[in-house]
Coordinates of N, CA and C in Angstrom, one line a residue:
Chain A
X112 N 3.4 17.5 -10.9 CA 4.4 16.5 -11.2 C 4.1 15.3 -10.4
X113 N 4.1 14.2 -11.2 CA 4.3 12.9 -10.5 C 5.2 12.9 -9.5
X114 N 4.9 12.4 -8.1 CA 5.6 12.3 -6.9 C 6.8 10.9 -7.0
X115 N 6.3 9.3 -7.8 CA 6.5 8.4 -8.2 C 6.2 8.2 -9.6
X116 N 7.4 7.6 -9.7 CA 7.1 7.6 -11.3 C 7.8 6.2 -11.5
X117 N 6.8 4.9 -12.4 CA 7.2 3.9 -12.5 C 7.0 3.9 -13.9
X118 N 8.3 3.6 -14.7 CA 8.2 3.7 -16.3 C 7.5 2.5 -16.9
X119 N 8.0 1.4 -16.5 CA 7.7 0.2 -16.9 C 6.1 -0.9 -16.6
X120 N 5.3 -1.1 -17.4 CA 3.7 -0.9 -16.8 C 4.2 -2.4 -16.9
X121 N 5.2 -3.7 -17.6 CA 4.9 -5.0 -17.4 C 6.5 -5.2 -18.2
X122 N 6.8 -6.1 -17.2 CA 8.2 -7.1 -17.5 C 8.1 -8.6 -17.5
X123 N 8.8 -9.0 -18.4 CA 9.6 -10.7 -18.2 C 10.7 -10.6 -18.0
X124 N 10.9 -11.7 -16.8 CA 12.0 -12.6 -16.9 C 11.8 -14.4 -16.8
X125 N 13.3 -14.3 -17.2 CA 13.3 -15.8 -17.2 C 13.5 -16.3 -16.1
X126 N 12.8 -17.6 -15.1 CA 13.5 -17.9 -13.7 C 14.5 -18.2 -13.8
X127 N 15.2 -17.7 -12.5 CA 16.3 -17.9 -12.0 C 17.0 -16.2 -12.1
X128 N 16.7 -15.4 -13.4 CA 17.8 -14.6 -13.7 C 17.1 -13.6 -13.1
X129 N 18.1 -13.1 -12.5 CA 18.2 -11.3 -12.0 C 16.9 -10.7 -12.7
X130 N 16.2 -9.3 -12.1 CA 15.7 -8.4 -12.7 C 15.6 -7.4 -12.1
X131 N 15.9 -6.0 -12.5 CA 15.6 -4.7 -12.0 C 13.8 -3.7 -11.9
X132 N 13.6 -3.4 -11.1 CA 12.0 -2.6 -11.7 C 12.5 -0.9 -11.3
X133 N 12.3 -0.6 -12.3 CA 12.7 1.0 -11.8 C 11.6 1.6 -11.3
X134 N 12.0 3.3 -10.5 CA 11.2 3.7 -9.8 C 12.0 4.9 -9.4
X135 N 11.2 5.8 -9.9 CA 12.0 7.5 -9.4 C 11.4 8.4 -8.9
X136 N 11.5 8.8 -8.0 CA 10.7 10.2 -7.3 C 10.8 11.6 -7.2
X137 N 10.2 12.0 -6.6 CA 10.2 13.8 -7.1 C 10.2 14.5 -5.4
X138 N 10.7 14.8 -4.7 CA 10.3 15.2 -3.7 C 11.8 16.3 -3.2
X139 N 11.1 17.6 -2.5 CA 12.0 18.5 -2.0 C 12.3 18.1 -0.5
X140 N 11.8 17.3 0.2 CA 11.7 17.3 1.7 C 13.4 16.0 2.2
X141 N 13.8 16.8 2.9 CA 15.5 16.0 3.6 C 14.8 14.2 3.6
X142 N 13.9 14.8 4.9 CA 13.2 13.3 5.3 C 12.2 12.4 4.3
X143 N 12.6 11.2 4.0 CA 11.5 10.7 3.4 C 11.7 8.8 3.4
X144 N 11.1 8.3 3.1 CA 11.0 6.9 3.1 C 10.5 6.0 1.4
X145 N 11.5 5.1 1.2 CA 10.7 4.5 -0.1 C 11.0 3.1 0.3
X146 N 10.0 2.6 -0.3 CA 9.3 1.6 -0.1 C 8.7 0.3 -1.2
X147 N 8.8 -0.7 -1.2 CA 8.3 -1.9 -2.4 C 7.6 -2.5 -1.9
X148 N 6.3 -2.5 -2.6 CA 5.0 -3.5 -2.2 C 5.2 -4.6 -3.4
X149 N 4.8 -5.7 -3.1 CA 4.3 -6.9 -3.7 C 2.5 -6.8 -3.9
X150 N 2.1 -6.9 -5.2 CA 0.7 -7.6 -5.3 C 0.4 -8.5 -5.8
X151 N 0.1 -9.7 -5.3 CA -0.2 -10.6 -6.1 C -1.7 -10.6 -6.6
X152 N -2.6 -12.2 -7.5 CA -3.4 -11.3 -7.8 C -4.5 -11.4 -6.7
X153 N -4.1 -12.4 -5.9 CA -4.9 -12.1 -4.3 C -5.2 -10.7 -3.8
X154 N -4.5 -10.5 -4.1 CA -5.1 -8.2 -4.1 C -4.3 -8.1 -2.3
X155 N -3.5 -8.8 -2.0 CA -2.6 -8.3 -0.5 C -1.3 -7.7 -0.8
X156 N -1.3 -6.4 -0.4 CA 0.1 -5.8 -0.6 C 0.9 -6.7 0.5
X157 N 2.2 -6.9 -0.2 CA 2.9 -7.1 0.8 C 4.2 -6.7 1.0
X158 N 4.6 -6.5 2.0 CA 6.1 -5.2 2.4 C 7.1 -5.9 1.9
X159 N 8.1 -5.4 1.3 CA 9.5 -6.4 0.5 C 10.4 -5.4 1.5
X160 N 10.5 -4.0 1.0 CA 11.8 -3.6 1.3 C 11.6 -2.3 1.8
X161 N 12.3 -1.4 2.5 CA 12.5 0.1 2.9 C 13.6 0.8 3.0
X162 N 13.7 1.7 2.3 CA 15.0 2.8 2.2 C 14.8 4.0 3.2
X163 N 15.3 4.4 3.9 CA 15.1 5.7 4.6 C 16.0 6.8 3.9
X164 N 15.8 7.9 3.7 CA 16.3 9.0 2.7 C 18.2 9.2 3.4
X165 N 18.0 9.0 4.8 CA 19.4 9.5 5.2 C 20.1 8.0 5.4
X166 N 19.3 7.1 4.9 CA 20.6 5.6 4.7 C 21.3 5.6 3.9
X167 N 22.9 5.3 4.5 CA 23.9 5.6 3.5 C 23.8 4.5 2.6
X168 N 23.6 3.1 3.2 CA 23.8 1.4 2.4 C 22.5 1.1 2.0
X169 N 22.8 0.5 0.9 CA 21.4 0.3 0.2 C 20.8 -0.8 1.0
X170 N 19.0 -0.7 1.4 CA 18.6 -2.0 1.8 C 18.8 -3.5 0.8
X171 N 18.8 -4.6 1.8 CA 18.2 -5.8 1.2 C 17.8 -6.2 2.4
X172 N 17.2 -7.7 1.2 CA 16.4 -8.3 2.2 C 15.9 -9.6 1.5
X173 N 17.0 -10.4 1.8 CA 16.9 -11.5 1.2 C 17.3 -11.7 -0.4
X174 N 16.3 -12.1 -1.5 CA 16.5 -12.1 -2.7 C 16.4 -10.6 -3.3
X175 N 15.8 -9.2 -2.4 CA 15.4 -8.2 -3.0 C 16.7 -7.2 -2.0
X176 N 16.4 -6.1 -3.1 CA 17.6 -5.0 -2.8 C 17.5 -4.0 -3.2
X177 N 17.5 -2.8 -2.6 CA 17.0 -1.9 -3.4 C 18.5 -0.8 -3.8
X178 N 18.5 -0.9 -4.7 CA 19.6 0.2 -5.4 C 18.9 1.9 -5.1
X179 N 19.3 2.5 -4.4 CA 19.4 3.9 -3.7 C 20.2 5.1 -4.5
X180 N 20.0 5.3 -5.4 CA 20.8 6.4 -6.0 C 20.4 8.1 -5.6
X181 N 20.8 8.7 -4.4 CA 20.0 9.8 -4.0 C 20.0 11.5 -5.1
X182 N 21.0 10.9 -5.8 CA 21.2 12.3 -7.0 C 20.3 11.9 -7.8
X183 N 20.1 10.9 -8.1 CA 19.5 10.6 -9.5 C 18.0 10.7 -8.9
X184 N 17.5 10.4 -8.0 CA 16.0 10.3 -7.0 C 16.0 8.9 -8.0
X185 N 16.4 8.1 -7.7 CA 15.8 6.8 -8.2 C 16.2 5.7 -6.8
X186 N 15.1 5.0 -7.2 CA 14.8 3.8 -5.8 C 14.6 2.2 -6.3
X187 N 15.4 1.6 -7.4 CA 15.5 0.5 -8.2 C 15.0 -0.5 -7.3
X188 N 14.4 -1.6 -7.6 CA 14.1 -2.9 -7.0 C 14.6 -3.5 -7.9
X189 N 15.6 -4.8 -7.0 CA 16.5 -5.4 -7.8 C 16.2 -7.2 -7.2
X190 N 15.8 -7.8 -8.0 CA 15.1 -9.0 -7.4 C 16.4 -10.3 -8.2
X191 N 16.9 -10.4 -7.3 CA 18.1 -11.8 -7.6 C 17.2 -13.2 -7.8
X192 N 17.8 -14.2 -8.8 CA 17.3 -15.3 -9.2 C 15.9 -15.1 -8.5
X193 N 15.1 -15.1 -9.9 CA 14.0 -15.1 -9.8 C 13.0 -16.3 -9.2
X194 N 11.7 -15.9 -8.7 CA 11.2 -17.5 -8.7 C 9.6 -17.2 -9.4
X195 N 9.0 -18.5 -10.0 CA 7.4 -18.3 -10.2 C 7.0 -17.3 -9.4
X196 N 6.8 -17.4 -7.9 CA 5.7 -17.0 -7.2 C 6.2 -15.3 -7.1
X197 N 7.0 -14.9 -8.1 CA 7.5 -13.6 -8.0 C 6.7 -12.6 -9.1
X198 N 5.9 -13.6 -10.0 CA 4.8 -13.2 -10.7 C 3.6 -12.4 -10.2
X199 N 3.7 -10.9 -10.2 CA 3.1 -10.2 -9.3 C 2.9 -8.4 -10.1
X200 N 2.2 -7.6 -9.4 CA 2.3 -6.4 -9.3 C 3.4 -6.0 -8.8
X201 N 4.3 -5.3 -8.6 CA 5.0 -4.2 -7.8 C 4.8 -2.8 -7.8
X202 N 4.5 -2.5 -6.5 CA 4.5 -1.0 -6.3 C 5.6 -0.5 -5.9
X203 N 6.2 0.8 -6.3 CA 7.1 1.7 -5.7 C 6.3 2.7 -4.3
X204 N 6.3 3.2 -3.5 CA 5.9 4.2 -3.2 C 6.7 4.9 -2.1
X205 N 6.3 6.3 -1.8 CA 7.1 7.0 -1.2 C 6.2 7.8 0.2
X206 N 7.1 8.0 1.9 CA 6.4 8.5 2.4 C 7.4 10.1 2.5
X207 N 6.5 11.0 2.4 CA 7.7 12.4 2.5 C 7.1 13.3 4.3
X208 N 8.6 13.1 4.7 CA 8.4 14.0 6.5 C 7.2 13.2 6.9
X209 N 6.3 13.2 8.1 CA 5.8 12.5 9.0 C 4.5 12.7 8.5
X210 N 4.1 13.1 7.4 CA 2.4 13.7 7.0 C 2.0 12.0 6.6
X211 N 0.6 11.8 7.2 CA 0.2 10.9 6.9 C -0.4 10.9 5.6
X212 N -0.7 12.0 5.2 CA -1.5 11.7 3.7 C -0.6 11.9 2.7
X213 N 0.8 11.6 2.9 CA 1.9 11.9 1.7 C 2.9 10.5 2.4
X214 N 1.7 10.1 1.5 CA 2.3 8.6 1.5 C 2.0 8.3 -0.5
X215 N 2.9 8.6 -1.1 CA 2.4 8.2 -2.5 C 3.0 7.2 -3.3
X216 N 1.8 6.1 -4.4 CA 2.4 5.3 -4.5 C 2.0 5.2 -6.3
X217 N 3.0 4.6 -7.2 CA 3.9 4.4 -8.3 C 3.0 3.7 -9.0
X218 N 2.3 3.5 -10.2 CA 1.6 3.5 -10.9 C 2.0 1.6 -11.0
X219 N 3.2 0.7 -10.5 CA 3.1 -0.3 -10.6 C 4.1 -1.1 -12.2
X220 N 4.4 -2.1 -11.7 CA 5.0 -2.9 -12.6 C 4.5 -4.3 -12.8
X221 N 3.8 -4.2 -13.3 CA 3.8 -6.3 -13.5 C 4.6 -7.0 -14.0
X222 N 5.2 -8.0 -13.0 CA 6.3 -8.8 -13.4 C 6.1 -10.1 -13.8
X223 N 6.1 -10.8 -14.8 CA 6.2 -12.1 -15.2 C 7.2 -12.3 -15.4
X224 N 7.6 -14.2 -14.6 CA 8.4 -14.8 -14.4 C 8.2 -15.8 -15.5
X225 N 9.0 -16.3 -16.2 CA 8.6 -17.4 -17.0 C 9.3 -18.8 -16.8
X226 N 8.9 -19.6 -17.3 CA 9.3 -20.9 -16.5 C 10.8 -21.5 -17.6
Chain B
X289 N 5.0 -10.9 14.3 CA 3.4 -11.6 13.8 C 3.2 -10.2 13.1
X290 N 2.8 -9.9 11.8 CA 2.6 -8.7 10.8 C 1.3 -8.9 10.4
X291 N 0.5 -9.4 10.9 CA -0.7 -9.6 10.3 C -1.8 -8.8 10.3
X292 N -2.4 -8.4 9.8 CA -3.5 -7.1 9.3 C -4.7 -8.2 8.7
X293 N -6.1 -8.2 9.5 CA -7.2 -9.1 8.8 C -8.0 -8.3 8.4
X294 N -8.8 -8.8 7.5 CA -9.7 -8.0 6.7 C -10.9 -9.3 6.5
X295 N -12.1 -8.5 6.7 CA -13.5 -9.8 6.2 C -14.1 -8.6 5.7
X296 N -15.2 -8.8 5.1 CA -15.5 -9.8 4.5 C -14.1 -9.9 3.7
X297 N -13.5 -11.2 2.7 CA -12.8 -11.6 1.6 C -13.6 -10.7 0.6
X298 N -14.8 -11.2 0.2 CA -15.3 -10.8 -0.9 C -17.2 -10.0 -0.4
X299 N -17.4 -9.4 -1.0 CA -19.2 -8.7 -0.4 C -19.5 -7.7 -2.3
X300 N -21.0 -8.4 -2.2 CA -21.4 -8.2 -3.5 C -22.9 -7.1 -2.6
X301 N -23.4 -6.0 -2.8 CA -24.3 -5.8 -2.1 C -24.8 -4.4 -3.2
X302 N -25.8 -4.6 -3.1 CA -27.0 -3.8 -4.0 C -26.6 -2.4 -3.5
X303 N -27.3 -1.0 -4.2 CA -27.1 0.1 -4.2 C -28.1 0.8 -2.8
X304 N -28.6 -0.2 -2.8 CA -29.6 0.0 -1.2 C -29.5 -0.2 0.1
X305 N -28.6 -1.5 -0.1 CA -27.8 -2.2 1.3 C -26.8 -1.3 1.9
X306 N -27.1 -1.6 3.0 CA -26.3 -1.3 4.0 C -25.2 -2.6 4.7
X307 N -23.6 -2.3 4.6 CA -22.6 -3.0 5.2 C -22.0 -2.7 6.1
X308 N -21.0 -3.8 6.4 CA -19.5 -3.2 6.7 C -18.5 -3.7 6.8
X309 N -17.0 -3.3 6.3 CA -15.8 -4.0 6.4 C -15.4 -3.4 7.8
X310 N -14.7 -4.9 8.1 CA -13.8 -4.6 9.6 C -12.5 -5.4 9.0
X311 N -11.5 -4.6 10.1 CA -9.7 -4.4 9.8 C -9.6 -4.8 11.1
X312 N -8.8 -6.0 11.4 CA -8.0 -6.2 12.6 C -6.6 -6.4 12.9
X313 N -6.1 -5.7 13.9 CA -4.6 -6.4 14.0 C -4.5 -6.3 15.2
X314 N -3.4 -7.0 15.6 CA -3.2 -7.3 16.8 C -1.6 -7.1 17.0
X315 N -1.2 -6.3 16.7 CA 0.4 -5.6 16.7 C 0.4 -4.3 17.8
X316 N -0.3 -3.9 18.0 CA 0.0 -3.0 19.2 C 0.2 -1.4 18.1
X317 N -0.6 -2.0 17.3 CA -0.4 -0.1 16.2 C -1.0 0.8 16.2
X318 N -1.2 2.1 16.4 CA -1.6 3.2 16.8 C -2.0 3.9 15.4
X319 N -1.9 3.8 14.3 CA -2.2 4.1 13.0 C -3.0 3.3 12.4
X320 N -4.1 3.3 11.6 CA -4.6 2.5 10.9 C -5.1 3.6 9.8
X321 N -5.3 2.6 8.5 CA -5.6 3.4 7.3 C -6.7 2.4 6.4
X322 N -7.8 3.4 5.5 CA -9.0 2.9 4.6 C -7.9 3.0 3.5
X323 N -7.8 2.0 2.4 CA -7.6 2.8 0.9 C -8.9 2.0 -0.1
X324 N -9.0 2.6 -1.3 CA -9.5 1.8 -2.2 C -8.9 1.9 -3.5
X325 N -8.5 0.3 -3.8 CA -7.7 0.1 -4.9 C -9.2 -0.4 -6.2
X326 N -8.8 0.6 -7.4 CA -9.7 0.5 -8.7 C -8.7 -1.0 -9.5
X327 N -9.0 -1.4 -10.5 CA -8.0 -2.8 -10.8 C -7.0 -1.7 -12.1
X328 N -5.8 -2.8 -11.5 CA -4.5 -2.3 -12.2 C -4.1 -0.7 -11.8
X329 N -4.7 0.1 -10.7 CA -4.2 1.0 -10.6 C -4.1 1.0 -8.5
X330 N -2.6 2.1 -8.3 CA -2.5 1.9 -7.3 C -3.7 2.3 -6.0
X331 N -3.2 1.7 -5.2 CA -4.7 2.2 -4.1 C -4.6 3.9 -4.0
X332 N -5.7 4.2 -3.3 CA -6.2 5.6 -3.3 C -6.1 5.8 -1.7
X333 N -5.3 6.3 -1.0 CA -6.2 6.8 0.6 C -7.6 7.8 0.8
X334 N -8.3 6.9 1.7 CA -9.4 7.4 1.6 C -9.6 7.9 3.1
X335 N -9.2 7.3 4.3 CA -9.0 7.7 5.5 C -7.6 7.3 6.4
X336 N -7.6 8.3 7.5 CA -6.2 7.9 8.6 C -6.8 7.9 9.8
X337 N -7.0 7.0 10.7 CA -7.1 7.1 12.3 C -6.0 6.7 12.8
X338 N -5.5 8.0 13.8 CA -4.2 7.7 14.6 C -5.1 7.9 15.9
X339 N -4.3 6.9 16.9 CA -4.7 6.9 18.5 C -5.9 6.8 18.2
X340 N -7.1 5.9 17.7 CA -8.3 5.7 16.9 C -9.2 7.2 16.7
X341 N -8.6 8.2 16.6 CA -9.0 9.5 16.2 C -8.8 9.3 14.7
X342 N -10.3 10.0 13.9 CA -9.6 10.1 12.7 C -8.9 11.5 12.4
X343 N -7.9 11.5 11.3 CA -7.0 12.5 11.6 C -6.8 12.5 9.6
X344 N -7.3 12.0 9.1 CA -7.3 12.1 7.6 C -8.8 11.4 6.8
X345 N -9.1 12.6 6.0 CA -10.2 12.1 5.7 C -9.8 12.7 4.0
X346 N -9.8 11.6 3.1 CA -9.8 12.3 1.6 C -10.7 13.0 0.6
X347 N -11.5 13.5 1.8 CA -12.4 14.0 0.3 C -13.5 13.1 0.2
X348 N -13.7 12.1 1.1 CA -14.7 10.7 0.7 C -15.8 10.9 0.9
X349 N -17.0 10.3 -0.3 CA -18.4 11.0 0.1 C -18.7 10.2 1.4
X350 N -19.5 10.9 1.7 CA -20.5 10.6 2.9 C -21.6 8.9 3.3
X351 N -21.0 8.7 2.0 CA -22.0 6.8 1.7 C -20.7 6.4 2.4
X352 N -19.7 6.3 2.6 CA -18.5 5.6 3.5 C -18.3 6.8 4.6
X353 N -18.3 5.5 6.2 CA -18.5 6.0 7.1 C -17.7 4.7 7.8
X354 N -16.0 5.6 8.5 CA -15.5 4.8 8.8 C -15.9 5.0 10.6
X355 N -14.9 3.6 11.4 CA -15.1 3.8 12.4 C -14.2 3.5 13.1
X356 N -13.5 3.6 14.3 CA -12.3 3.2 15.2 C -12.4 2.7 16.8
X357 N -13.5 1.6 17.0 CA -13.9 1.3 18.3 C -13.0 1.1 19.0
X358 N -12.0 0.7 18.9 CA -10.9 0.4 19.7 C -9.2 0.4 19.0
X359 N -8.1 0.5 19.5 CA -7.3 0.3 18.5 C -6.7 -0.7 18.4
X360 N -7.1 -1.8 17.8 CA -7.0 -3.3 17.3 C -8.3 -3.3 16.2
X361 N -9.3 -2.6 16.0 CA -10.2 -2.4 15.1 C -10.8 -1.1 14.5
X362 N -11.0 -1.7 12.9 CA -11.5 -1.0 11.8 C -12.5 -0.9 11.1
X363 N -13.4 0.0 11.3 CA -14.6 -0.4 10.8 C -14.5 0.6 9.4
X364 N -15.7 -0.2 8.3 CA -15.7 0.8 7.2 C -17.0 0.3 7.3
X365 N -18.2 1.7 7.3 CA -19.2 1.7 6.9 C -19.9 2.1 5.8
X366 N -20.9 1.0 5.2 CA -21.1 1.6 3.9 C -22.7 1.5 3.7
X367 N -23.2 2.8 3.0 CA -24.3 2.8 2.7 C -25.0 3.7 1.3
X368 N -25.8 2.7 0.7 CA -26.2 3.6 -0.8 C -24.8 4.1 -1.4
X369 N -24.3 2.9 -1.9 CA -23.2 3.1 -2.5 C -23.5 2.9 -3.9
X370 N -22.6 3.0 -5.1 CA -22.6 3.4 -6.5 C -21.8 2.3 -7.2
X371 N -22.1 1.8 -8.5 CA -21.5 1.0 -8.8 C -20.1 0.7 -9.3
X372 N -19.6 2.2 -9.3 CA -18.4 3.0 -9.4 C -17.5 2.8 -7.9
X373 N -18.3 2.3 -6.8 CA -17.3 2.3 -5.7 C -16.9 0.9 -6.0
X374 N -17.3 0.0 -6.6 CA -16.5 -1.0 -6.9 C -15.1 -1.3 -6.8
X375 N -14.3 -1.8 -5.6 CA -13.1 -2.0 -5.9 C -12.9 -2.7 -4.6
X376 N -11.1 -3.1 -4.8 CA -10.5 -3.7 -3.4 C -10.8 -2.6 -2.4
X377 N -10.9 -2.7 -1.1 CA -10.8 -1.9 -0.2 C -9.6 -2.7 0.6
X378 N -8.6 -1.8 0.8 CA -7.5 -2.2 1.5 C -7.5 -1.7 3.1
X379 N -7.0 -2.3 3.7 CA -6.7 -1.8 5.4 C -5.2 -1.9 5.9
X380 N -4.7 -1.0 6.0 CA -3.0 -1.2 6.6 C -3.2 -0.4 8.1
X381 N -1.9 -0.9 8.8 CA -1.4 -0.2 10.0 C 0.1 0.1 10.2
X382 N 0.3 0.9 10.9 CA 1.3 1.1 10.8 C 1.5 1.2 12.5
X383 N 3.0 0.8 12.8 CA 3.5 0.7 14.6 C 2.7 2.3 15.5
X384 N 3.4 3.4 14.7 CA 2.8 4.9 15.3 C 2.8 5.5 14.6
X385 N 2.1 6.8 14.6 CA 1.7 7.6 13.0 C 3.2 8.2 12.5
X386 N 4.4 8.4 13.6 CA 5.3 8.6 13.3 C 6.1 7.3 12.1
X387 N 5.7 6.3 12.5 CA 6.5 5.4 11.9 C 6.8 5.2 10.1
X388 N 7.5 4.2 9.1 CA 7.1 5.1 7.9 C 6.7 3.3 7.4
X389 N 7.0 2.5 8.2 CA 6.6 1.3 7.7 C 5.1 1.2 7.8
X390 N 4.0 0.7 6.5 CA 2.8 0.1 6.3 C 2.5 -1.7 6.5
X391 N 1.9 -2.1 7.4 CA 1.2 -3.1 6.9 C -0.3 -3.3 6.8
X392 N -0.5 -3.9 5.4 CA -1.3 -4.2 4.7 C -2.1 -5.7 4.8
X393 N -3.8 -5.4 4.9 CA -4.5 -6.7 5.2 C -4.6 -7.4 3.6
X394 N -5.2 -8.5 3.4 CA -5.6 -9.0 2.4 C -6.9 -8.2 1.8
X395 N -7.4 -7.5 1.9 CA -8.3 -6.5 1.3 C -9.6 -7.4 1.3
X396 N -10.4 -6.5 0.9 CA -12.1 -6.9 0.6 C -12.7 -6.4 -0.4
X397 N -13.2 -7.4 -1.5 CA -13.3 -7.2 -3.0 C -14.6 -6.5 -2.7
X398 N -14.9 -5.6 -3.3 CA -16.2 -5.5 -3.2 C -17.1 -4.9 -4.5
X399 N -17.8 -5.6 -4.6 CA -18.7 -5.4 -6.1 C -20.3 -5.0 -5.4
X400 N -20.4 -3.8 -5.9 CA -22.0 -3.1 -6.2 C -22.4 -2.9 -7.0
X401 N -23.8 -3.7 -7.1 CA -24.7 -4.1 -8.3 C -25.9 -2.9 -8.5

């Protein structure tokens, strides 16, 4: 079974307006961490956001926020008024308990922003 | 300061040559990580040095040969590679292997002819 699972392979929005990227995971372990990379097509991930499994409040972090649903295992990225430079990859991925090599990441979303 | 460096940017090198990518940071992190990202799909881990020990190795052939001379540097060694290893190579670190936060260098494109 997919560990991350990203439904959506490419989105639009229009700037300015809201947009959600979904993102659901599969894991038995208490402890775990999820997490939102940015790719642009510069090829640099870059860190947006972090949920830790036993946070009760969902993160943000600035324009981004991650909706936390722990029954449903879903980990939403929710990006308020959009901007151009938000035209990117997004990854979902997940770290489960302290194993370094279970760190897995979400097949991705590309997001187009339109003007 | 979150910064993770990576050179070469870009390295085009025959199936005969011999390289290397180096990873630097200067955060005081005890974790560092190899990945290689293919295009449009997510990166792959390919190695883990914690406390510059390597401590994760994926399965990676033997033409990649990484290294950990100090912990502020990353070496990826490469030799008689395939034109199939073609891709980003990424470098992240993270504060301590316990930690769950990654950061991520600008990667190194690399194309084998």
């Amino acid at each position: 079974a997919q560990k991350i699972t990203q439904t959506q392979p490419g989105m639009f929005v229009q700037e300015k307006e809201a947009v959600t990227l979904d993102c659901t995971y599969d894991t038995s372990d208490q402890s775990y961490g999820l997490f939102w990379y940015k790719q642009p097509s510069s090829g640099e991930m870059i860190f947006l956001i972090y949920q830790g499994s036993y946070d009760e409040q969902n993160a943000t972090e600035g324009r981004y926020s991650l909706n936390f649903q722990k029954a449903r295992k879903s980990a939403n990225l929710v990006i308020s008024a959009s901007q151009l430079g938000d035209s990117a990859m997004y990854f979902c991925a997940m770290r489960e308990g302290r194993d370094f090599n279970k760190f897995y990441f979400g097949s991705g979303t590309k997001l187009n922003v339109k003007p | 300061d979150t910064e993770v460096t990576q050179t070469p940017k870009h390295l085009v090198m025959g199936m005969t040559n011999k390289k290397s990518l180096k990873c630097e940071q200067h955060m005081g992190h005890r974790a560092m990580y190899w990945y290689k990202q293919k295009a449009k799909k997510p990166p792959e881990l390919m190695f883990v040095y914690s406390y510059e020990k390597l401590s994760i190795n994926e399965s990676v052939p033997s033409r990649f040969s990484p290294e950990c001379p100090n912990s502020s540097l990353l070496n990826l060694h490469l030799h008689a590679l395939q034109p199939e290893d073609s891709a980003l190579y990424l470098c992240a670190s993270q504060k301590q292997p316990s930690s769950y936060e990654q950061y991520f260098g600008p990667g190194t494109r690399l194309t084998v002819t």
